[in-house]
Amino acid sequence: KNYGALFLSDDLNNYPGQQHTQLGRDIFGCFSDALPDRWGRTLLLRCEQLAAFEEKRSVRRLSSFDFLTGIDDFSRMGGFRFKEDPQGEFINVSQSLKIPPLTDIRELIAASQEIEKSEEANILPERKWLKQLVQPGSSLGGARPKASVVDTNHALYVAKFPSRKDDYDADFGSISRISWP
């Protein structure tokens, strides 16, 4: 049977049903672009560390799938959405918009600085700082602290924040609009 000519990546075959990744990989190559980079991974790892501490258990090693599904569906990069069941809901779809308004920028900067401070001191951040940033900030690429924000018309922006690791004065950071054709 012909399933069409669309191939997402060399390591994912073009037929329905269960498939397995190559030895030594925990995700198909086409999905790796949707994974969060250092800042997003930091937020998700800190959430897992905090949950393990609160639940008095060992910290789980997060897989690439955990990182993919741990970020909010609305702001996930890479153009993919994920379901466990073809008739089910998309994974990690928020019932209410969790992307904060542009007017919350100062609070988001403060939260990112508190998370970086906790990293430097090798202590767990307060849950309130993670809660402010994990949904809007975990899906974005790069190492710099950042978060997705929306304006009053719900247009999506990426706000990059100053980092405690900056070797220059980046007082406010930058805000860029995300637009699709």
JSON list of C-alpha atoms in Angstrom, two decimals:
[
{"chain": "A", "resi": 1, "resn": "LYS", "atom": "CA", "xyz": [0.00, 0.00, 0.00]},
{"chain": "A", "resi": 2, "resn": "ASN", "atom": "CA", "xyz": [1.26, 3.49, -0.85]},
{"chain": "A", "resi": 3, "resn": "TYR", "atom": "CA", "xyz": [1.16, 5.92, 2.11]},
{"chain": "A", "resi": 4, "resn": "GLY", "atom": "CA", "xyz": [2.21, 8.96, 0.09]},
{"chain": "A", "resi": 5, "resn": "ALA", "atom": "CA", "xyz": [5.57, 10.53, -0.55]},
{"chain": "A", "resi": 6, "resn": "LEU", "atom": "CA", "xyz": [5.96, 12.56, 2.64]},
{"chain": "A", "resi": 7, "resn": "PHE", "atom": "CA", "xyz": [9.03, 11.57, 4.68]},
{"chain": "A", "resi": 8, "resn": "LEU", "atom": "CA", "xyz": [9.62, 13.47, 7.90]},
{"chain": "A", "resi": 9, "resn": "SER", "atom": "CA", "xyz": [13.12, 12.12, 8.50]},
{"chain": "A", "resi": 10, "resn": "ASP", "atom": "CA", "xyz": [15.51, 9.36, 7.47]},
{"chain": "A", "resi": 11, "resn": "ASP", "atom": "CA", "xyz": [14.96, 7.44, 10.71]},
{"chain": "A", "resi": 12, "resn": "LEU", "atom": "CA", "xyz": [11.14, 7.41, 10.56]},
{"chain": "A", "resi": 13, "resn": "ASN", "atom": "CA", "xyz": [9.51, 5.10, 8.02]},
{"chain": "A", "resi": 14, "resn": "ASN", "atom": "CA", "xyz": [6.48, 6.12, 6.01]},
{"chain": "A", "resi": 15, "resn": "TYR", "atom": "CA", "xyz": [3.86, 3.65, 7.27]},
{"chain": "A", "resi": 16, "resn": "PRO", "atom": "CA", "xyz": [1.35, 3.61, 10.14]},
{"chain": "A", "resi": 17, "resn": "GLY", "atom": "CA", "xyz": [1.96, 1.68, 13.32]},
{"chain": "A", "resi": 18, "resn": "GLN", "atom": "CA", "xyz": [4.56, 1.41, 16.03]},
{"chain": "A", "resi": 19, "resn": "GLN", "atom": "CA", "xyz": [8.15, 2.27, 15.11]},
{"chain": "A", "resi": 20, "resn": "HIS", "atom": "CA", "xyz": [11.34, 2.38, 17.15]},
{"chain": "A", "resi": 21, "resn": "THR", "atom": "CA", "xyz": [14.18, 4.88, 17.20]},
{"chain": "A", "resi": 22, "resn": "GLN", "atom": "CA", "xyz": [17.70, 3.96, 16.18]},
{"chain": "A", "resi": 23, "resn": "LEU", "atom": "CA", "xyz": [19.99, 2.49, 18.80]},
{"chain": "A", "resi": 24, "resn": "GLY", "atom": "CA", "xyz": [21.30, 5.19, 21.12]},
{"chain": "A", "resi": 25, "resn": "ARG", "atom": "CA", "xyz": [18.55, 7.71, 20.25]},
{"chain": "A", "resi": 26, "resn": "ASP", "atom": "CA", "xyz": [15.42, 8.34, 22.24]},
{"chain": "A", "resi": 27, "resn": "ILE", "atom": "CA", "xyz": [13.58, 10.41, 19.64]},
{"chain": "A", "resi": 28, "resn": "PHE", "atom": "CA", "xyz": [13.17, 10.51, 15.86]},
{"chain": "A", "resi": 29, "resn": "GLY", "atom": "CA", "xyz": [15.31, 13.17, 14.20]},
{"chain": "A", "resi": 30, "resn": "CYS", "atom": "CA", "xyz": [12.39, 15.16, 12.79]},
{"chain": "A", "resi": 31, "resn": "PHE", "atom": "CA", "xyz": [11.11, 15.87, 16.30]},
{"chain": "A", "resi": 32, "resn": "SER", "atom": "CA", "xyz": [14.41, 17.05, 17.74]},
{"chain": "A", "resi": 33, "resn": "ASP", "atom": "CA", "xyz": [13.87, 20.60, 16.43]},
{"chain": "A", "resi": 34, "resn": "ALA", "atom": "CA", "xyz": [10.77, 20.90, 18.63]},
{"chain": "A", "resi": 35, "resn": "LEU", "atom": "CA", "xyz": [12.82, 20.12, 21.77]},
{"chain": "A", "resi": 36, "resn": "PRO", "atom": "CA", "xyz": [13.58, 22.96, 24.15]},
{"chain": "A", "resi": 37, "resn": "ASP", "atom": "CA", "xyz": [17.17, 24.17, 24.34]},
{"chain": "A", "resi": 38, "resn": "ARG", "atom": "CA", "xyz": [19.17, 25.00, 27.48]},
{"chain": "A", "resi": 39, "resn": "TRP", "atom": "CA", "xyz": [16.78, 27.55, 29.03]},
{"chain": "A", "resi": 40, "resn": "GLY", "atom": "CA", "xyz": [13.67, 25.41, 28.46]},
{"chain": "A", "resi": 41, "resn": "ARG", "atom": "CA", "xyz": [15.44, 22.27, 29.67]},
{"chain": "A", "resi": 42, "resn": "THR", "atom": "CA", "xyz": [16.61, 24.14, 32.76]},
{"chain": "A", "resi": 43, "resn": "LEU", "atom": "CA", "xyz": [13.02, 25.11, 33.59]},
{"chain": "A", "resi": 44, "resn": "LEU", "atom": "CA", "xyz": [11.66, 21.59, 33.06]},
{"chain": "A", "resi": 45, "resn": "LEU", "atom": "CA", "xyz": [14.53, 19.96, 34.98]},
{"chain": "A", "resi": 46, "resn": "ARG", "atom": "CA", "xyz": [14.02, 22.37, 37.88]},
{"chain": "A", "resi": 47, "resn": "CYS", "atom": "CA", "xyz": [10.29, 21.50, 37.88]},
{"chain": "A", "resi": 48, "resn": "GLU", "atom": "CA", "xyz": [11.15, 17.80, 38.10]},
{"chain": "A", "resi": 49, "resn": "GLN", "atom": "CA", "xyz": [13.72, 18.41, 40.85]},
{"chain": "A", "resi": 50, "resn": "LEU", "atom": "CA", "xyz": [11.23, 20.46, 42.85]},
{"chain": "A", "resi": 51, "resn": "ALA", "atom": "CA", "xyz": [8.48, 17.84, 42.38]},
{"chain": "A", "resi": 52, "resn": "ALA", "atom": "CA", "xyz": [10.86, 15.07, 43.49]},
{"chain": "A", "resi": 53, "resn": "PHE", "atom": "CA", "xyz": [11.82, 17.06, 46.59]},
{"chain": "A", "resi": 54, "resn": "GLU", "atom": "CA", "xyz": [8.18, 17.77, 47.49]},
{"chain": "A", "resi": 55, "resn": "GLU", "atom": "CA", "xyz": [7.17, 14.15, 46.89]},
{"chain": "A", "resi": 56, "resn": "LYS", "atom": "CA", "xyz": [10.25, 12.81, 48.73]},
{"chain": "A", "resi": 57, "resn": "ARG", "atom": "CA", "xyz": [11.41, 10.68, 45.80]},
{"chain": "A", "resi": 58, "resn": "SER", "atom": "CA", "xyz": [14.40, 10.43, 43.49]},
{"chain": "A", "resi": 59, "resn": "VAL", "atom": "CA", "xyz": [14.67, 12.83, 40.57]},
{"chain": "A", "resi": 60, "resn": "ARG", "atom": "CA", "xyz": [13.60, 11.14, 37.32]},
{"chain": "A", "resi": 61, "resn": "ARG", "atom": "CA", "xyz": [15.88, 11.33, 34.32]},
{"chain": "A", "resi": 62, "resn": "LEU", "atom": "CA", "xyz": [13.83, 13.23, 31.74]},
{"chain": "A", "resi": 63, "resn": "SER", "atom": "CA", "xyz": [13.77, 11.82, 28.22]},
{"chain": "A", "resi": 64, "resn": "SER", "atom": "CA", "xyz": [13.40, 13.78, 25.02]},
{"chain": "A", "resi": 65, "resn": "PHE", "atom": "CA", "xyz": [9.73, 12.76, 25.01]},
{"chain": "A", "resi": 66, "resn": "ASP", "atom": "CA", "xyz": [9.34, 14.22, 28.51]},
{"chain": "A", "resi": 67, "resn": "PHE", "atom": "CA", "xyz": [10.82, 17.50, 27.26]},
{"chain": "A", "resi": 68, "resn": "LEU", "atom": "CA", "xyz": [8.56, 17.50, 24.15]},
{"chain": "A", "resi": 69, "resn": "THR", "atom": "CA", "xyz": [5.40, 16.85, 26.11]},
{"chain": "A", "resi": 70, "resn": "GLY", "atom": "CA", "xyz": [6.34, 18.99, 29.10]},
{"chain": "A", "resi": 71, "resn": "ILE", "atom": "CA", "xyz": [5.97, 22.21, 27.16]},
{"chain": "A", "resi": 72, "resn": "ASP", "atom": "CA", "xyz": [2.70, 23.93, 26.36]},
{"chain": "A", "resi": 73, "resn": "ASP", "atom": "CA", "xyz": [1.11, 22.92, 23.05]},
{"chain": "A", "resi": 74, "resn": "PHE", "atom": "CA", "xyz": [0.29, 26.54, 22.13]},
{"chain": "A", "resi": 75, "resn": "SER", "atom": "CA", "xyz": [3.90, 27.71, 22.17]},
{"chain": "A", "resi": 76, "resn": "ARG", "atom": "CA", "xyz": [5.73, 24.50, 21.18]},
{"chain": "A", "resi": 77, "resn": "MET", "atom": "CA", "xyz": [8.28, 25.14, 18.42]},
{"chain": "A", "resi": 78, "resn": "GLY", "atom": "CA", "xyz": [8.84, 22.92, 15.40]},
{"chain": "A", "resi": 79, "resn": "GLY", "atom": "CA", "xyz": [5.33, 22.84, 13.93]},
{"chain": "A", "resi": 80, "resn": "PHE", "atom": "CA", "xyz": [4.33, 19.53, 15.57]},
{"chain": "A", "resi": 81, "resn": "ARG", "atom": "CA", "xyz": [1.46, 18.67, 17.89]},
{"chain": "A", "resi": 82, "resn": "PHE", "atom": "CA", "xyz": [1.30, 15.36, 19.74]},
{"chain": "A", "resi": 83, "resn": "LYS", "atom": "CA", "xyz": [-1.46, 12.95, 20.78]},
{"chain": "A", "resi": 84, "resn": "GLU", "atom": "CA", "xyz": [-1.37, 9.65, 22.63]},
{"chain": "A", "resi": 85, "resn": "ASP", "atom": "CA", "xyz": [-4.63, 8.57, 20.98]},
{"chain": "A", "resi": 86, "resn": "PRO", "atom": "CA", "xyz": [-5.79, 9.64, 17.48]},
{"chain": "A", "resi": 87, "resn": "GLN", "atom": "CA", "xyz": [-9.22, 10.59, 18.89]},
{"chain": "A", "resi": 88, "resn": "GLY", "atom": "CA", "xyz": [-7.79, 12.16, 22.06]},
{"chain": "A", "resi": 89, "resn": "GLU", "atom": "CA", "xyz": [-6.72, 15.66, 22.96]},
{"chain": "A", "resi": 90, "resn": "PHE", "atom": "CA", "xyz": [-3.36, 17.08, 22.03]},
{"chain": "A", "resi": 91, "resn": "ILE", "atom": "CA", "xyz": [-0.75, 16.61, 24.76]},
{"chain": "A", "resi": 92, "resn": "ASN", "atom": "CA", "xyz": [-0.36, 19.51, 27.19]},
{"chain": "A", "resi": 93, "resn": "VAL", "atom": "CA", "xyz": [-3.06, 21.76, 25.76]},
{"chain": "A", "resi": 94, "resn": "SER", "atom": "CA", "xyz": [-3.87, 24.44, 28.28]},
{"chain": "A", "resi": 95, "resn": "GLN", "atom": "CA", "xyz": [-7.54, 25.03, 28.99]},
{"chain": "A", "resi": 96, "resn": "SER", "atom": "CA", "xyz": [-6.76, 28.69, 29.54]},
{"chain": "A", "resi": 97, "resn": "LEU", "atom": "CA", "xyz": [-4.09, 30.70, 27.81]},
{"chain": "A", "resi": 98, "resn": "LYS", "atom": "CA", "xyz": [-0.97, 30.35, 29.95]},
{"chain": "A", "resi": 99, "resn": "ILE", "atom": "CA", "xyz": [1.14, 32.74, 27.91]},
{"chain": "A", "resi": 100, "resn": "PRO", "atom": "CA", "xyz": [1.38, 35.90, 30.02]},
{"chain": "A", "resi": 101, "resn": "PRO", "atom": "CA", "xyz": [0.57, 39.37, 28.75]},
{"chain": "A", "resi": 102, "resn": "LEU", "atom": "CA", "xyz": [3.34, 41.70, 27.65]},
{"chain": "A", "resi": 103, "resn": "THR", "atom": "CA", "xyz": [2.50, 43.86, 30.66]},
{"chain": "A", "resi": 104, "resn": "ASP", "atom": "CA", "xyz": [3.91, 41.15, 32.98]},
{"chain": "A", "resi": 105, "resn": "ILE", "atom": "CA", "xyz": [7.42, 41.57, 31.56]},
{"chain": "A", "resi": 106, "resn": "ARG", "atom": "CA", "xyz": [9.02, 42.93, 34.76]},
{"chain": "A", "resi": 107, "resn": "GLU", "atom": "CA", "xyz": [7.67, 40.01, 36.82]},
{"chain": "A", "resi": 108, "resn": "LEU", "atom": "CA", "xyz": [8.98, 37.56, 34.21]},
{"chain": "A", "resi": 109, "resn": "ILE", "atom": "CA", "xyz": [12.42, 39.18, 34.31]},
{"chain": "A", "resi": 110, "resn": "ALA", "atom": "CA", "xyz": [12.43, 38.91, 38.12]},
{"chain": "A", "resi": 111, "resn": "ALA", "atom": "CA", "xyz": [11.40, 35.23, 37.91]},
{"chain": "A", "resi": 112, "resn": "SER", "atom": "CA", "xyz": [14.17, 34.44, 35.40]},
{"chain": "A", "resi": 113, "resn": "GLN", "atom": "CA", "xyz": [16.75, 36.13, 37.63]},
{"chain": "A", "resi": 114, "resn": "GLU", "atom": "CA", "xyz": [15.55, 34.16, 40.67]},
{"chain": "A", "resi": 115, "resn": "ILE", "atom": "CA", "xyz": [15.82, 30.90, 38.72]},
{"chain": "A", "resi": 116, "resn": "GLU", "atom": "CA", "xyz": [19.35, 31.76, 37.56]},
{"chain": "A", "resi": 117, "resn": "LYS", "atom": "CA", "xyz": [20.28, 32.75, 41.12]},
{"chain": "A", "resi": 118, "resn": "SER", "atom": "CA", "xyz": [19.07, 29.37, 42.40]},
{"chain": "A", "resi": 119, "resn": "GLU", "atom": "CA", "xyz": [21.13, 27.60, 39.71]},
{"chain": "A", "resi": 120, "resn": "GLU", "atom": "CA", "xyz": [24.27, 29.46, 40.76]},
{"chain": "A", "resi": 121, "resn": "ALA", "atom": "CA", "xyz": [23.66, 28.60, 44.42]},
{"chain": "A", "resi": 122, "resn": "ASN", "atom": "CA", "xyz": [22.74, 25.00, 43.51]},
{"chain": "A", "resi": 123, "resn": "ILE", "atom": "CA", "xyz": [19.44, 25.23, 45.38]},
{"chain": "A", "resi": 124, "resn": "LEU", "atom": "CA", "xyz": [15.87, 24.68, 44.27]},
{"chain": "A", "resi": 125, "resn": "PRO", "atom": "CA", "xyz": [13.97, 27.80, 43.18]},
{"chain": "A", "resi": 126, "resn": "GLU", "atom": "CA", "xyz": [10.64, 28.68, 44.69]},
{"chain": "A", "resi": 127, "resn": "ARG", "atom": "CA", "xyz": [7.71, 27.10, 42.86]},
{"chain": "A", "resi": 128, "resn": "LYS", "atom": "CA", "xyz": [6.19, 30.54, 42.15]},
{"chain": "A", "resi": 129, "resn": "TRP", "atom": "CA", "xyz": [9.19, 31.48, 39.95]},
{"chain": "A", "resi": 130, "resn": "LEU", "atom": "CA", "xyz": [8.99, 28.26, 37.96]},
{"chain": "A", "resi": 131, "resn": "LYS", "atom": "CA", "xyz": [5.21, 28.53, 37.65]},
{"chain": "A", "resi": 132, "resn": "GLN", "atom": "CA", "xyz": [5.57, 31.97, 36.06]},
{"chain": "A", "resi": 133, "resn": "LEU", "atom": "CA", "xyz": [8.04, 30.78, 33.42]},
{"chain": "A", "resi": 134, "resn": "VAL", "atom": "CA", "xyz": [7.62, 27.08, 32.67]},
{"chain": "A", "resi": 135, "resn": "GLN", "atom": "CA", "xyz": [4.65, 27.39, 30.28]},
{"chain": "A", "resi": 136, "resn": "PRO", "atom": "CA", "xyz": [5.73, 30.54, 28.42]},
{"chain": "A", "resi": 137, "resn": "GLY", "atom": "CA", "xyz": [9.48, 29.91, 28.55]},
{"chain": "A", "resi": 138, "resn": "SER", "atom": "CA", "xyz": [10.21, 26.21, 28.23]},
{"chain": "A", "resi": 139, "resn": "SER", "atom": "CA", "xyz": [9.49, 25.79, 24.51]},
{"chain": "A", "resi": 140, "resn": "LEU", "atom": "CA", "xyz": [11.87, 28.45, 23.25]},
{"chain": "A", "resi": 141, "resn": "GLY", "atom": "CA", "xyz": [15.35, 27.70, 21.93]},
{"chain": "A", "resi": 142, "resn": "GLY", "atom": "CA", "xyz": [18.67, 29.02, 23.10]},
{"chain": "A", "resi": 143, "resn": "ALA", "atom": "CA", "xyz": [20.42, 29.49, 26.42]},
{"chain": "A", "resi": 144, "resn": "ARG", "atom": "CA", "xyz": [19.28, 33.02, 27.29]},
{"chain": "A", "resi": 145, "resn": "PRO", "atom": "CA", "xyz": [16.32, 33.43, 29.67]},
{"chain": "A", "resi": 146, "resn": "LYS", "atom": "CA", "xyz": [13.18, 34.18, 27.68]},
{"chain": "A", "resi": 147, "resn": "ALA", "atom": "CA", "xyz": [9.43, 33.72, 27.54]},
{"chain": "A", "resi": 148, "resn": "SER", "atom": "CA", "xyz": [6.58, 33.93, 25.09]},
{"chain": "A", "resi": 149, "resn": "VAL", "atom": "CA", "xyz": [4.22, 36.84, 25.80]},
{"chain": "A", "resi": 150, "resn": "VAL", "atom": "CA", "xyz": [1.07, 38.11, 24.10]},
{"chain": "A", "resi": 151, "resn": "ASP", "atom": "CA", "xyz": [-0.21, 41.61, 23.52]},
{"chain": "A", "resi": 152, "resn": "THR", "atom": "CA", "xyz": [-3.83, 42.72, 23.97]},
{"chain": "A", "resi": 153, "resn": "ASN", "atom": "CA", "xyz": [-4.71, 41.23, 20.54]},
{"chain": "A", "resi": 154, "resn": "HIS", "atom": "CA", "xyz": [-3.10, 37.88, 21.51]},
{"chain": "A", "resi": 155, "resn": "ALA", "atom": "CA", "xyz": [-0.26, 38.37, 19.02]},
{"chain": "A", "resi": 156, "resn": "LEU", "atom": "CA", "xyz": [2.65, 36.21, 20.14]},
{"chain": "A", "resi": 157, "resn": "TYR", "atom": "CA", "xyz": [6.04, 37.71, 21.02]},
{"chain": "A", "resi": 158, "resn": "VAL", "atom": "CA", "xyz": [9.33, 36.34, 22.35]},
{"chain": "A", "resi": 159, "resn": "ALA", "atom": "CA", "xyz": [10.79, 38.39, 25.19]},
{"chain": "A", "resi": 160, "resn": "LYS", "atom": "CA", "xyz": [14.50, 37.82, 25.89]},
{"chain": "A", "resi": 161, "resn": "PHE", "atom": "CA", "xyz": [15.63, 38.81, 29.35]},
{"chain": "A", "resi": 162, "resn": "PRO", "atom": "CA", "xyz": [18.92, 40.00, 30.78]},
{"chain": "A", "resi": 163, "resn": "SER", "atom": "CA", "xyz": [20.94, 37.18, 32.29]},
{"chain": "A", "resi": 164, "resn": "ARG", "atom": "CA", "xyz": [23.01, 37.14, 35.45]},
{"chain": "A", "resi": 165, "resn": "LYS", "atom": "CA", "xyz": [25.71, 35.63, 33.21]},
{"chain": "A", "resi": 166, "resn": "ASP", "atom": "CA", "xyz": [25.83, 38.64, 30.85]},
{"chain": "A", "resi": 167, "resn": "ASP", "atom": "CA", "xyz": [29.22, 40.29, 30.57]},
{"chain": "A", "resi": 168, "resn": "TYR", "atom": "CA", "xyz": [27.59, 43.50, 29.34]},
{"chain": "A", "resi": 169, "resn": "ASP", "atom": "CA", "xyz": [24.71, 45.62, 30.57]},
{"chain": "A", "resi": 170, "resn": "ALA", "atom": "CA", "xyz": [21.52, 44.27, 28.97]},
{"chain": "A", "resi": 171, "resn": "ASP", "atom": "CA", "xyz": [19.09, 46.22, 31.12]},
{"chain": "A", "resi": 172, "resn": "PHE", "atom": "CA", "xyz": [15.82, 45.15, 29.52]},
{"chain": "A", "resi": 173, "resn": "GLY", "atom": "CA", "xyz": [16.57, 42.55, 26.84]},
{"chain": "A", "resi": 174, "resn": "SER", "atom": "CA", "xyz": [14.52, 42.46, 23.64]},
{"chain": "A", "resi": 175, "resn": "ILE", "atom": "CA", "xyz": [11.03, 41.68, 22.40]},
{"chain": "A", "resi": 176, "resn": "SER", "atom": "CA", "xyz": [10.37, 40.17, 18.95]},
{"chain": "A", "resi": 177, "resn": "ARG", "atom": "CA", "xyz": [7.03, 39.51, 17.28]},
{"chain": "A", "resi": 178, "resn": "ILE", "atom": "CA", "xyz": [6.33, 36.03, 15.99]},
{"chain": "A", "resi": 179, "resn": "SER", "atom": "CA", "xyz": [4.27, 36.04, 12.83]},
{"chain": "A", "resi": 180, "resn": "TRP", "atom": "CA", "xyz": [3.28, 33.46, 10.29]},
{"chain": "A", "resi": 181, "resn": "PRO", "atom": "CA", "xyz": [2.23, 34.08, 6.69]}
]
